[in-house]
CSV table of C-alpha atoms in Angstrom, one decimal:
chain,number,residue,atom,x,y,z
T,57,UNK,CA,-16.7,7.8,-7.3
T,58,UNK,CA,-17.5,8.5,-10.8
T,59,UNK,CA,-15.1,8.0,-13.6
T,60,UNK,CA,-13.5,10.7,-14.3
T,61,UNK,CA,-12.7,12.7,-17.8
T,62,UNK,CA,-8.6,13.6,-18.0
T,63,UNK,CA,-7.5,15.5,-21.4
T,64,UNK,CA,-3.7,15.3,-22.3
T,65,UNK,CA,-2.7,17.3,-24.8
T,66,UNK,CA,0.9,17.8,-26.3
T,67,UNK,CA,3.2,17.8,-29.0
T,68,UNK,CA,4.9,14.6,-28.3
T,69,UNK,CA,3.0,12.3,-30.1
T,70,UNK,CA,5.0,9.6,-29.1
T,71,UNK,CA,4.5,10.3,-25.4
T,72,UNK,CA,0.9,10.5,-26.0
T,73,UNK,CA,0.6,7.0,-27.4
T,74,UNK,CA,2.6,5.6,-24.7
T,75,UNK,CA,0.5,7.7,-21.4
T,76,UNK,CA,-2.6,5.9,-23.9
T,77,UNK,CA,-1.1,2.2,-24.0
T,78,UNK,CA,-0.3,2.3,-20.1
T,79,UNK,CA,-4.0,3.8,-19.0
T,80,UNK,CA,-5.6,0.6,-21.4
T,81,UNK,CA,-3.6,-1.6,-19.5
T,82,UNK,CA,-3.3,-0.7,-15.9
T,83,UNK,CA,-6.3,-0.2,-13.0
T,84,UNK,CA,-6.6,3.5,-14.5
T,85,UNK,CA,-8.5,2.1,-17.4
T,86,UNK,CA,-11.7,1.4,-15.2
T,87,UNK,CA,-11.4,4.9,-13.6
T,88,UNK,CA,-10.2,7.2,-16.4
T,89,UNK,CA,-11.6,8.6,-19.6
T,90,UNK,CA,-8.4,9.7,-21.3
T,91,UNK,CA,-8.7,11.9,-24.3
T,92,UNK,CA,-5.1,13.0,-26.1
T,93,UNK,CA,-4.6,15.6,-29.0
T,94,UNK,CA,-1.4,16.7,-30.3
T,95,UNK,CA,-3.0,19.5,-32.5
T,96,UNK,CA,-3.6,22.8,-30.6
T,97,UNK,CA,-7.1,23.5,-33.3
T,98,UNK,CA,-8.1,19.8,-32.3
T,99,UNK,CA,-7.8,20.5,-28.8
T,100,UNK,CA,-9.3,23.7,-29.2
T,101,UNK,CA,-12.5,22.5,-30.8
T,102,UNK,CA,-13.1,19.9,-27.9
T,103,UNK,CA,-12.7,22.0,-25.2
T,104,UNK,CA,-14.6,24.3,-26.5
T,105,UNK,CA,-17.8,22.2,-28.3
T,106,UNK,CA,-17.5,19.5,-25.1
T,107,UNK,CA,-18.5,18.9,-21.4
T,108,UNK,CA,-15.8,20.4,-19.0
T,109,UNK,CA,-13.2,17.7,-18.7
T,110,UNK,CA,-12.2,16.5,-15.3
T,111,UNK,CA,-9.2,17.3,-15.3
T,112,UNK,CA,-6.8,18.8,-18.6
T,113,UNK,CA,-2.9,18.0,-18.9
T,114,UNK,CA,-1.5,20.5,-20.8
T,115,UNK,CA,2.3,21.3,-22.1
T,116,UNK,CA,2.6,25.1,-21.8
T,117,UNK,CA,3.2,25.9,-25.2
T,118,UNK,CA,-0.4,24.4,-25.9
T,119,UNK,CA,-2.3,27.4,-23.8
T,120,UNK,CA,-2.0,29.4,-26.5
T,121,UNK,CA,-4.6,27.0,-28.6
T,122,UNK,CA,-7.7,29.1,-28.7
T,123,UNK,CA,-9.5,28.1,-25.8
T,124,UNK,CA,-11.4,29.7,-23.6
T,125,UNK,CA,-9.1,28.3,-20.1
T,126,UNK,CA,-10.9,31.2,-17.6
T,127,UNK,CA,-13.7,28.5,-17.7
T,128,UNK,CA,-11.5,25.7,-16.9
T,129,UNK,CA,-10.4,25.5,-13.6
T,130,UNK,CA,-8.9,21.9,-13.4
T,131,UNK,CA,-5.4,23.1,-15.7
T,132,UNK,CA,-2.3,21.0,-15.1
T,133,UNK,CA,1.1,22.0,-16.6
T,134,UNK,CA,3.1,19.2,-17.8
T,135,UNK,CA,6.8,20.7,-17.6
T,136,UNK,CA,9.5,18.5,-19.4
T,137,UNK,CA,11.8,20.0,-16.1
T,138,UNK,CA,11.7,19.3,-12.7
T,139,UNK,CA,13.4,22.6,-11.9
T,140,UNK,CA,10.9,24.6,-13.8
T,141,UNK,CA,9.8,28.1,-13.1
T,142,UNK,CA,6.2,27.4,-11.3
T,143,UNK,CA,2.9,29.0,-12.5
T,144,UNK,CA,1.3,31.9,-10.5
T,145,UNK,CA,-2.2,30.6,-12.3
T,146,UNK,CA,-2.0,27.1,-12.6
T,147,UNK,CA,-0.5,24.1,-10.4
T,148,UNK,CA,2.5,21.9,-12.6
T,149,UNK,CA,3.4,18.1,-12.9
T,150,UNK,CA,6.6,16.7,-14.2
T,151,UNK,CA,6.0,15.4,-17.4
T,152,UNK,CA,8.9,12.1,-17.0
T,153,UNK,CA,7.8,10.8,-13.6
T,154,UNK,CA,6.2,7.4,-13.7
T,155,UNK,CA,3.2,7.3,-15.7
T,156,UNK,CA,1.1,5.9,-12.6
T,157,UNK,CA,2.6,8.1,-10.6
T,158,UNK,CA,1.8,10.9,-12.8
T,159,UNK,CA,-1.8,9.9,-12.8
T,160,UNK,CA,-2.1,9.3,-9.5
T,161,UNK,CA,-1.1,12.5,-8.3
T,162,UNK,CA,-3.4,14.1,-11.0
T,163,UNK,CA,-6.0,12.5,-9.8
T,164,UNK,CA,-5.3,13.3,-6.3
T,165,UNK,CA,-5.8,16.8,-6.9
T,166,UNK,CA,-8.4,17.1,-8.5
T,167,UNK,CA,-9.8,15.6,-5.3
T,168,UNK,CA,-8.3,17.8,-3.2
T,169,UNK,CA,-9.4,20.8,-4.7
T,170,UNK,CA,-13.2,20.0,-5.7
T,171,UNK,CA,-13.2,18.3,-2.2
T,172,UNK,CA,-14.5,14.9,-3.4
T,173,UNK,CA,-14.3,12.3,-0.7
T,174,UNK,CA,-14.1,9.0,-1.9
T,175,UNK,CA,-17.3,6.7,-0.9
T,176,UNK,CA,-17.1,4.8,2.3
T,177,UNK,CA,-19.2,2.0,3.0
T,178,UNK,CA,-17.0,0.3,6.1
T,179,UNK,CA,-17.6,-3.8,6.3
T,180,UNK,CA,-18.2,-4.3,3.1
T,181,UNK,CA,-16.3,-7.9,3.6
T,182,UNK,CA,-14.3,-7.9,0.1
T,183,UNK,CA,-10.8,-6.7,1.8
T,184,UNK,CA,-8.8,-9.1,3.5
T,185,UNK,CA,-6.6,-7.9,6.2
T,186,UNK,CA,-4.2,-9.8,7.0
T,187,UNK,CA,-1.6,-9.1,10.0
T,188,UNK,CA,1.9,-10.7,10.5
T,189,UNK,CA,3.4,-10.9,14.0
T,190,UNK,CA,6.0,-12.2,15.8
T,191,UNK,CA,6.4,-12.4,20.0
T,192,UNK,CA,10.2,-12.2,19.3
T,193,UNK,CA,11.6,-10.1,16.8
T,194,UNK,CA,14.1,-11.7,13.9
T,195,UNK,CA,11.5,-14.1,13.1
T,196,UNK,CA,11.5,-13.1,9.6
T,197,UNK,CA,8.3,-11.7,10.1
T,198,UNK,CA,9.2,-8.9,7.2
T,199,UNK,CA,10.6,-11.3,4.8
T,200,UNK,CA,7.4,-13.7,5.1
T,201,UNK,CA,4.8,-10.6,4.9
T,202,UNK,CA,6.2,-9.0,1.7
T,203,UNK,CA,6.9,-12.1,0.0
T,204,UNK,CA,3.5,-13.0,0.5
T,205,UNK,CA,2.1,-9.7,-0.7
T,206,UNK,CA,4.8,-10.0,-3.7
T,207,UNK,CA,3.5,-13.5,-4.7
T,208,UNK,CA,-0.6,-12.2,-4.0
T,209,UNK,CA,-0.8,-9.1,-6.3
T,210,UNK,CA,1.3,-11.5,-8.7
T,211,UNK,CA,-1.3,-14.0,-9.1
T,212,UNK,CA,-3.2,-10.9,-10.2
T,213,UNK,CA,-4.7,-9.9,-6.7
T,214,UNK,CA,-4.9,-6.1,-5.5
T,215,UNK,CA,-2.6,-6.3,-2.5
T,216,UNK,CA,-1.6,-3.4,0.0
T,217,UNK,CA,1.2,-3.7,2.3
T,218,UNK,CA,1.8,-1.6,5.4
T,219,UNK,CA,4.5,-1.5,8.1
T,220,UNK,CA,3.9,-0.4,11.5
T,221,UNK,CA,6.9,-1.2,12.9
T,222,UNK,CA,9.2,1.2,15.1
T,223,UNK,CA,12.3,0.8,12.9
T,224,UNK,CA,11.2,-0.6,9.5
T,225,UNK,CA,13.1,-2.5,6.9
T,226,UNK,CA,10.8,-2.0,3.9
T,227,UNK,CA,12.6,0.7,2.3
T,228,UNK,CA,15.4,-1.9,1.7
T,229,UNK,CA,13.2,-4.1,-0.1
T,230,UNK,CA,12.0,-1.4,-2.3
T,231,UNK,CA,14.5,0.4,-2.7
T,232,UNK,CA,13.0,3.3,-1.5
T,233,UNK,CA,14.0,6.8,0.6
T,234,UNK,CA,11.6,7.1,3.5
T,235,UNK,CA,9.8,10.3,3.7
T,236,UNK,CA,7.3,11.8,6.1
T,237,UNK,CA,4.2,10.9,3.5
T,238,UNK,CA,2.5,8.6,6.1
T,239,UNK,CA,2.6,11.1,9.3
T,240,UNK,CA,0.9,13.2,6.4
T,241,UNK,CA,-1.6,10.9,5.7
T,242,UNK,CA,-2.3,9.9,10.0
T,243,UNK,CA,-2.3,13.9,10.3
T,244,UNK,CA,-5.4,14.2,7.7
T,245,UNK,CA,-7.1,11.6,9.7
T,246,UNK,CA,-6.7,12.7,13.2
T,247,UNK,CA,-8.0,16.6,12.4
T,248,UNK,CA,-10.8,14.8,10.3
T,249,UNK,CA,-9.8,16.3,7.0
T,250,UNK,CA,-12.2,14.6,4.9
T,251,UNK,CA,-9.6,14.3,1.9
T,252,UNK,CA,-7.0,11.6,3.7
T,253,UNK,CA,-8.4,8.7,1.6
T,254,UNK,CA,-7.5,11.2,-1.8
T,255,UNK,CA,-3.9,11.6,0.1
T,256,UNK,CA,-3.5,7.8,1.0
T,257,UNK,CA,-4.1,7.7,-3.1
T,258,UNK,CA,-1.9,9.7,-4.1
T,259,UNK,CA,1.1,8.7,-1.9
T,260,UNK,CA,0.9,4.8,-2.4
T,261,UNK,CA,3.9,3.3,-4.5
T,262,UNK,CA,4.0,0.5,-6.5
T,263,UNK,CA,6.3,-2.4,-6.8
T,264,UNK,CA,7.5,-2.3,-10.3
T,265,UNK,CA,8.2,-6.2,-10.5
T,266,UNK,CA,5.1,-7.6,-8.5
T,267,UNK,CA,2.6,-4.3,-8.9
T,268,UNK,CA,2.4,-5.0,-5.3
T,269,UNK,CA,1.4,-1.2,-3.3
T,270,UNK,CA,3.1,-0.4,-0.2
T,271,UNK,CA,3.2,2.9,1.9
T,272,UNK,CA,6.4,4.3,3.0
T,273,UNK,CA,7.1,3.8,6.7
T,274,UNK,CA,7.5,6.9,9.4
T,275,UNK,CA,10.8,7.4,10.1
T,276,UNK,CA,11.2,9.7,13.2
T,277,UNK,CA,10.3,6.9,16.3
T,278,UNK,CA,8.5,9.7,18.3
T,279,UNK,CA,6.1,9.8,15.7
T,280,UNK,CA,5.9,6.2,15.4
T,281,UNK,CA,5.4,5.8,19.2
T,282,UNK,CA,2.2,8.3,19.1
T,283,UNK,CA,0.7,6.4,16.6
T,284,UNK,CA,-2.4,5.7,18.5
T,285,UNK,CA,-4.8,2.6,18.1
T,286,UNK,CA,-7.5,5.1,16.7
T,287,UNK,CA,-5.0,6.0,14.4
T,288,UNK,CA,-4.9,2.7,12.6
T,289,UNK,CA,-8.0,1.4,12.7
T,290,UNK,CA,-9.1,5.3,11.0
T,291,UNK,CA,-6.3,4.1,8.6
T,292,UNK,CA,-7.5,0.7,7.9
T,293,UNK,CA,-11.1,1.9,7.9
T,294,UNK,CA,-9.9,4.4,4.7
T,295,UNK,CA,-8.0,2.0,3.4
T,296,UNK,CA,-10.6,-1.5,3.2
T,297,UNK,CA,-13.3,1.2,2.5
T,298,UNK,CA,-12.2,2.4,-1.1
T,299,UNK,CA,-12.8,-0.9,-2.3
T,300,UNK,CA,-9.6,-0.7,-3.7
T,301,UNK,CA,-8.0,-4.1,-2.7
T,302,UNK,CA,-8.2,-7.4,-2.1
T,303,UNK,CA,-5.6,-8.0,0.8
T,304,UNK,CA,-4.2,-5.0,3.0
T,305,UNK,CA,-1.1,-7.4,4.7
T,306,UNK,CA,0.0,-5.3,7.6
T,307,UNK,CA,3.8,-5.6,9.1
T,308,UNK,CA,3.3,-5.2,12.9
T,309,UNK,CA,5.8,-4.7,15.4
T,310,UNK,CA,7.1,-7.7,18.0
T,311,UNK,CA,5.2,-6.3,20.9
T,312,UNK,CA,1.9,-5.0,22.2
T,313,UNK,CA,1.3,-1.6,21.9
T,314,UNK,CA,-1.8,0.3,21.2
T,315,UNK,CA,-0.8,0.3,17.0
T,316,UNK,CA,0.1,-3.3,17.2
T,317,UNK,CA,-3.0,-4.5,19.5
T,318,UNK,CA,-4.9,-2.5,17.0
T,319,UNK,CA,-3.9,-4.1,13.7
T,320,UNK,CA,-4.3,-7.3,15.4
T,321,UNK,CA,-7.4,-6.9,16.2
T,322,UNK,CA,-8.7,-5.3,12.8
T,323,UNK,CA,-7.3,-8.4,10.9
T,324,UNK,CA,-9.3,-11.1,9.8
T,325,UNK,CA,-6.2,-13.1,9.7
T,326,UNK,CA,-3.1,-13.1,11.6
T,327,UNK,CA,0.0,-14.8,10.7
T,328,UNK,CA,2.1,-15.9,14.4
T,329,UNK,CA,5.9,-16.0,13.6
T,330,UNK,CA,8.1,-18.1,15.6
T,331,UNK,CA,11.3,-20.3,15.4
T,332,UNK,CA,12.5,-23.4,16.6
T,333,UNK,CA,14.5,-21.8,19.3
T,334,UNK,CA,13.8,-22.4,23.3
T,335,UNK,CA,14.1,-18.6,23.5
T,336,UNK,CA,11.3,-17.9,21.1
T,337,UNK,CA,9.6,-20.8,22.3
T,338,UNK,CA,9.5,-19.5,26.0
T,339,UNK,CA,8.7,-15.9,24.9
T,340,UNK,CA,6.1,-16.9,23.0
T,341,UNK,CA,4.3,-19.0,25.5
T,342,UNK,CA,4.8,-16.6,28.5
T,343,UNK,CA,3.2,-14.1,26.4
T,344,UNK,CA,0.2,-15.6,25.6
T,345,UNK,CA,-0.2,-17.2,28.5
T,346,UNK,CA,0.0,-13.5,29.6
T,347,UNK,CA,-2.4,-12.3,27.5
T,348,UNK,CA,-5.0,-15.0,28.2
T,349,UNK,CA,-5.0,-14.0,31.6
T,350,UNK,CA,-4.6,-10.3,31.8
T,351,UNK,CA,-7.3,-9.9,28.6
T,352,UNK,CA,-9.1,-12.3,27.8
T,353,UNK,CA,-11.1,-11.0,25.7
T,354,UNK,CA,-8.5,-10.0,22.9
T,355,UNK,CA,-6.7,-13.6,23.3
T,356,UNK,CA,-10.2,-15.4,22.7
T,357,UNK,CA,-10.4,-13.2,19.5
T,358,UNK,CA,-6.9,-13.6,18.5
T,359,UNK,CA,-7.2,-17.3,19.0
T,360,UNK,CA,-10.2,-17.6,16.3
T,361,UNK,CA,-7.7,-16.2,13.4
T,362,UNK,CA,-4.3,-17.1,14.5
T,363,UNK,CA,-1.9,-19.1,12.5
T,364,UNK,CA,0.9,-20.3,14.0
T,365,UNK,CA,3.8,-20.7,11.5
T,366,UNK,CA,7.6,-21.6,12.2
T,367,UNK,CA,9.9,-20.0,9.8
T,368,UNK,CA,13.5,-20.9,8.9
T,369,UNK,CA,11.8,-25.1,9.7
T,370,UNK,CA,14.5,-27.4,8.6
T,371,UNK,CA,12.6,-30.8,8.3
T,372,UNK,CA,11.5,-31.2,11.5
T,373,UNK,CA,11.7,-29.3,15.6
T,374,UNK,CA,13.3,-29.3,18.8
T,375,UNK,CA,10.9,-27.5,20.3
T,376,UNK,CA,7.1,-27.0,19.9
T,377,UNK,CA,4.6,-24.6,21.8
T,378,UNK,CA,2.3,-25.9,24.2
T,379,UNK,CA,-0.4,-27.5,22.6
T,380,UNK,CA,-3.3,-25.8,24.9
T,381,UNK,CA,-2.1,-22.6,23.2
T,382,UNK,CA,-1.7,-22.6,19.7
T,383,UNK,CA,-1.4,-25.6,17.3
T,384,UNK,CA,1.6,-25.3,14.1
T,385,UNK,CA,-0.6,-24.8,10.8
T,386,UNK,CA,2.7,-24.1,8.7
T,387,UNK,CA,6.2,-24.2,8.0
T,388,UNK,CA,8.1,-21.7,5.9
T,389,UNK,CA,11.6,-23.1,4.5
T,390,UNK,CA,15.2,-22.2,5.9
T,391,UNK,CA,17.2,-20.7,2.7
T,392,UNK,CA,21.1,-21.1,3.8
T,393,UNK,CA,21.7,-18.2,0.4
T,394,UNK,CA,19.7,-15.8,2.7
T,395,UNK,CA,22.3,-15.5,5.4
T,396,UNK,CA,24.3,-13.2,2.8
T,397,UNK,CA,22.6,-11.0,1.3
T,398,UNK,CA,23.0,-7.8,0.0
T,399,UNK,CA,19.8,-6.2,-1.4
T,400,UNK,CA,16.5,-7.0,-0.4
T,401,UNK,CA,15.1,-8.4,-3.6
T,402,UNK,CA,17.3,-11.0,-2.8
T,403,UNK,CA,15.1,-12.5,-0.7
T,404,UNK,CA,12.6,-12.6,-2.9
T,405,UNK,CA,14.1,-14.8,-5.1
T,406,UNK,CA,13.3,-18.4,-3.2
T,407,UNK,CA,10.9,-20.3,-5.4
T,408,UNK,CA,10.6,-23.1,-2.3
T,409,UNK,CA,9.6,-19.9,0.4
T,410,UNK,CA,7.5,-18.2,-2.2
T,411,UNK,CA,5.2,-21.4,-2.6
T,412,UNK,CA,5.6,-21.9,1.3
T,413,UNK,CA,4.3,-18.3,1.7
T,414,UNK,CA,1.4,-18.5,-1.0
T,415,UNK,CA,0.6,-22.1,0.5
T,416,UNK,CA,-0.4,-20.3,3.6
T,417,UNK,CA,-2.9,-18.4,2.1
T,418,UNK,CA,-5.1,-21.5,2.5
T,419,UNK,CA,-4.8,-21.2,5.6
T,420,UNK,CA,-7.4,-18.0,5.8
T,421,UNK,CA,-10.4,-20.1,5.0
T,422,UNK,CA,-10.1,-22.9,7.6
T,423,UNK,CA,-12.3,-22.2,10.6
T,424,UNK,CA,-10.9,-22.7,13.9
C-alpha cells in the first residue's frame, strides 16, 4: 500500500511536536508522511498550492483558515472532548486517545471509505505462526504463549498474539475490557467485505511495556463456538498477508474443534503443553494415540512441527510420554511466587521463565 500523506493542523504546538516525535519513532514512520502547522495562513497555503493530502486532522477552530475543504473529502475533526457534539459534514476523533491509537484509526478510515484493500500476496514465508496447545487445560498454556510473544516483540520483533479460546484470560494480562471488535472483524470476513484487513488494523492493541499487538478475545461462547475453521484460516490468511509481522503466536483452546484443528494446522510451529502429572500424561497420550488413528493425516503433519514442552519442570519427572509419540524438546521453570498472584503482569515478571520461553524459540528451526 502506498505511503500515505496525513496533515495535522492545530493550535497546540506542543501537541503537534509530540504526535511528530512519536510518528519518527514508531512503525508509522515507514507508512506516514506527516505534515503539522499551527498557523491557519500556513495551512491554508499548503492545502491550497499542494497535492490533496491523504488524510487532514483538523481542530475545528482551524476550518475557518481559508481553504477551499469542498475539495477535500478526507476531513477529520480532532475534538479535545469525547462527549462532543458530532459533525453532520465531517466524521471526528478524540484528540487525547493514544497517539497510535489515534493514528490507527485514522488510517483505518481512510481505508474504509476510499475502499483501499490492503495487498495480499498469501505464502509469502516471512510470518511465523506459531500455535500453543495443551491436551489438558491448566497447562499454563497462556502464561507460556504471552510471555513468549512479550519477550519476541521485545527483542525488537513484530509479534501478534491471538486467543481462540472459549473462555479467555488475556484481558487480565492486559488489562483490558473485552468487546465484540473480533466478531466484527470474523463478520467482514465471512460476507467477503473486502475492508476486514483495514478493520483487523484498526482494532489491534498494543502492549504498552513490550509493544507486543494482541486482539481482544470474543466474549459471548456462542459466538466463539461458531467460529468455523474457514473462519481462522480467512483470519490468519489477512493477518500473515499484510506483511505486517514477524510471529502471529496463536492461544488455542485444550481440545479439537474445527477453530483449534485449524490454527493447528496453519502453524508452522506448534508448542505441546503438558505437566508432569499421570493425568496429563494419560490424556495426552490417549489423544494422540487417538488422533493417529482416526486422522492420520493431521497427526503426520502435526508431528513434523510439534514441540513437546513440560511446564512447571522442577529439575527432573515422574512421568514421561511414550517415546513412539512425541520426544520432550523443552522445559519451562516452576515459579513457587506464581501460585499468588494478583494481576497478570505478574507473571511476566520471571527472568528464569522468560529465558526458558525465548530459549524455545530455537526450537522453530530444528527439523524433525
Amino acid at each position: 500500500m502506498e505511503r500515505l500523506t496525513v496533515v495535522l493542523a492545530g493550535p497546540d504546538t506542543e501537541y503537534l511536536e509530540m504526535v511528530l516525535r512519536f510518528v519518527r519513532s514508531s512503525e508509522f514512520a515507514s507508512a506516514l508522511t506527516i505534515r503539522a502547522f499551527s498557523s491557519k495562513d500556513n495551512l491554508a497555503t499548503y492545502l491550497n498550492t499542494q497535492s490533496i493530502p491523504h488524510v487532514v486532522l483538523v481542530e475545528p477552530d482551524f476550518l475557518t483558515a481559508d481553504v477551499s475543504w469542498t475539495t477535500l473529502d478526507n476531513v477529520i475533526l480532532l475534538v479535545s472532548s469525547q462527549y462532543s457534539k458530532e459533525s453532520e459534514r465531517y466524521p471526528s476523533l478524540f484528540k487525547y486517545q493514544p497517539i497510535h491509537q489515534l493514528l490507527t484509526k485514522a488510517k483505518a478510515m481512510y481505508l474504509d471509505k476510499h475502499e483501499v484493500v490492503v495487498e495480499q500476496a498469501l505464502g509469502n514465508g516471512h510470518t511465523k505462526v506459531v500455535s500453543f496447545y495443551s491436551i489438558v487445560g491448566g497447562c499454563g498454556k497462556t502464561t507460556a504463549a504471552i510471555n513468549m510473544s512479550r519477550q519476541l516483540s521485545l527483542g525488537g520483533n513484530k509479534v501478534l498474539y491471538l486467543s481462540l479460546e472459549t473462555v479467555s484470560s488475556s484481558p487480565a494480562w492486559f488489562g483490558t475490557v473485552p468487546n465484540q471488535e473480533l466478531a466484527e472483524i470474523l463478520y467482514y470476513i465471512t460476507s467477503g467485505n473486502k475492508q476486514a484487513a483495514s478493520k483487523l488494523e484498526q482494532y489491534r492493541k498494543t502492549d504498552s511495556e513490550s509493544g507486543l499487538h494482541y486482539l481482544e478475545p470474543l466474549t459471548h461462547l456462542k459466538e466463539i463456538e461458531d467460529v468455523s475453521r474457514e473462519d481462522v484460516r480467512g483470519l490468519l490468511d489477512i493477518i500473515v498477508s499484510s506483511h505486517s509481522y514477524d510471529y502471529v503466536v496463536i492461544d488455542c483452546d485444550s481440545n479439537f474443534h474445527a477453530r483449534t484443528i485449524a490454527a493447528l494446522e496453519y502453524a508452522h510451529e506448534v508448542m505441546l503443553l503438558l505437566l508432569d502429572d499421570i493425568q496429563c500424561m494419560y490424556k495426552t497420550k490417549a489423544a494422540l494415540t487417538a488422533l493417529r488413528s482416526e486422522n492420520a493425516e493431521l497427526y503426520q503433519a502435526l508431528h513434523r512441527k510439534i514441540h513437546m514442552v513440560v511446564n512447571k519442570y522442577t529439575g527432573s519427572m515422574a512421568n514421561r510420554p511414550e517415546p513412539d509419540l512425541f520426544d520432550i524438546q523443552g522445559y519451562l521453570p516452576y515459579i513457587p511466587q506464581w501460585k499468588n498472584v494478583t494481576q497478570g503482569q505478574q507473571l511476566s515478571a520471571s527472568r528464569e521463565f522468560n529465558h526458558q520461553a525465548m530459549f524455545l524459540t530455537s526450537l522453530f528451526s530444528q527439523a524433525k
